[in-house]
């Protein structure tokens, strides 16, 4: 039997309205190539990549646009052939300034593409060659964090990885891109998992899926059975948020607790996102750089909720138009999921390798109430999967007493939003913690 139930229950968590039915059953569609792409050099965690093209250059599809600028960084490639119109400072989804390469695209024949070297014989490639392909393809964590995958797959020699977990939980409400990917491309996902197993010399892998996705569980289980693949199992998780968080998923499946300030490698585990695993497959077997991704465009404010494959650098407005346009009563646009995503002031921001969702929410979907003082109900404490004291932490942050916030483990906050979701006073808890963490990260290390 290749379906196992996760054995351990995580602390805290919440049950938001999932609303996955909006886009879940629609087959993934491809966006026609936009005329203009604005490609950010901040597509990942770490140093922004450094442009290697200039205004007026003609570039071919897959050509390098910006090179990695350090160990924790990743290159960015052109999603289409065309002319570089400019390189400017724009605004990223988080509101931070970013460098954008503006590309006027043209649809060219495949003969004009830069050389790619697919291989059916990836098993013959050495782990070093595979890792190089992943690094050169600019693969980063597609789940949201954007950590460069090459770095993640290179743990220090004293941290032996024994267990690989592929995160197919997709626990954020509305988002269904990973779900569609599991249904539509199981062969790419499984090949991607086998590639990671080879790089890490791991023999045991789990695909973690919440039990609200029975079709994906059944399909992948049958695929593994038909292909007689025994080292990969499907692990079903109870449906609640944040079941897809790395530390929580590791605990649910293995019972191992990642120490405060530690990494999954400290307990011999590596967690990789479903979309990232398929990007690894594309990089290694097809020799294709990471130039496009599937984004869920959803919410009651969009005419036709859908999962859309779009090139990186696509303006959000193009996605909205492709999905039938916005309805009149849209009150909020969110990049990502509603729990961890970023509210957008305009639809002019562009997609990156980490744009998992674009949500257009109406008044009935968003909180109607203004924030009010804390009533000490303790609900945020019960909801916090990291066993933090959000109410107290937020008071330290409001008083700008970041030292006390640090002493009370604000850096362990994973910004999952469970506390804010539970708070009857609608306290802006996550914003407080983001501010404190940014302040503390900017301090010189003692
Ligand atoms: S956002 Fe941070 S403090 Fe709030 S529940 Fe999540 S981990 Fe806990
Ligand atoms: S849930 Fe909100 S009101 Fe209740 S203790 Fe936490 S911060 Fe205060």
Coordinates of N, CA, C and O and ligand atoms in Angstrom, one line a residue, residues 380 383-388 390 393 412-420 429-430 433, ligand 1:
X380 N -5.3 33.9 19.8 CA -4.1 33.9 18.9 C -3.0 32.9 19.4 O -2.3 32.3 18.7
X383 N -4.0 29.4 18.5 CA -3.9 29.2 17.0 C -2.5 29.1 16.5 O -2.2 28.6 15.4
X384 N -1.5 29.6 17.3 CA -0.1 29.7 16.8 C 0.6 28.3 16.7 O 0.8 27.7 17.7
X385 N 0.9 27.9 15.5 CA 1.5 26.5 15.3 C 3.0 26.5 15.9 O 3.5 25.5 16.0
X386 N 3.6 27.7 16.1 CA 4.9 27.8 16.6 C 5.0 28.0 18.1 O 6.1 28.2 18.6
X387 N 3.8 27.8 18.7 CA 3.8 28.0 20.2 C 4.3 29.4 20.7 O 5.0 29.5 21.7
X388 N 4.0 30.4 19.9 CA 4.4 31.8 20.3 C 3.3 32.4 21.0 O 2.2 31.9 21.1
X390 N 1.5 35.5 20.4 CA 1.3 36.7 19.5 C 0.8 38.0 20.1 O 1.3 39.0 19.7
X393 N 3.8 39.5 21.9 CA 4.8 39.9 20.9 C 4.4 41.2 20.2 O 5.2 42.1 19.9
X412 N 11.1 33.2 15.2 CA 10.5 31.9 14.8 C 9.2 32.0 14.2 O 8.6 31.0 13.7
X413 N 8.6 33.2 14.1 CA 7.3 33.4 13.5 C 7.5 33.2 12.0 O 8.3 33.7 11.3
X414 N 6.6 32.3 11.5 CA 6.7 32.0 10.0 C 5.7 32.8 9.2 O 5.4 32.5 8.0
X415 N 5.1 33.8 9.9 CA 4.1 34.7 9.2 C 3.0 34.0 8.5 O 2.5 34.4 7.5
X416 N 2.5 32.9 9.2 CA 1.4 32.1 8.6 C 0.1 32.8 8.7 O -0.8 32.5 8.0
X417 N -0.1 33.7 9.7 CA -1.3 34.5 9.7 C -2.4 33.8 10.6 O -3.5 34.4 10.7
X418 N -2.1 32.7 11.2 CA -3.2 32.0 12.0 C -3.6 32.9 13.1 O -4.8 32.9 13.5
X419 N -2.7 33.6 13.8 CA -3.1 34.4 14.9 C -4.0 35.6 14.4 O -5.1 35.8 15.0
X420 N -3.7 36.2 13.4 CA -4.5 37.4 12.9 C -5.9 36.9 12.4 O -6.9 37.5 12.7
X429 N -1.5 41.7 13.5 CA -0.4 41.0 14.1 C 0.8 40.7 13.2 O 1.9 40.9 13.5
X430 N 0.5 40.1 12.0 CA 1.5 39.7 11.1 C 2.4 40.9 10.7 O 3.6 40.8 10.6
X433 N 4.9 41.6 13.2 CA 6.0 40.7 13.2 C 6.9 40.9 12.0 O 8.1 40.7 12.2
Ligands
LIG1 S1 2.0 34.5 12.2 FE1 3.6 34.0 13.6 S2 2.8 34.4 15.6 FE2 1.1 34.4 14.2 S3 0.3 32.3 14.3 FE3 1.8 32.3 12.6 S4 3.8 31.7 13.5 FE4 2.4 32.3 15.2

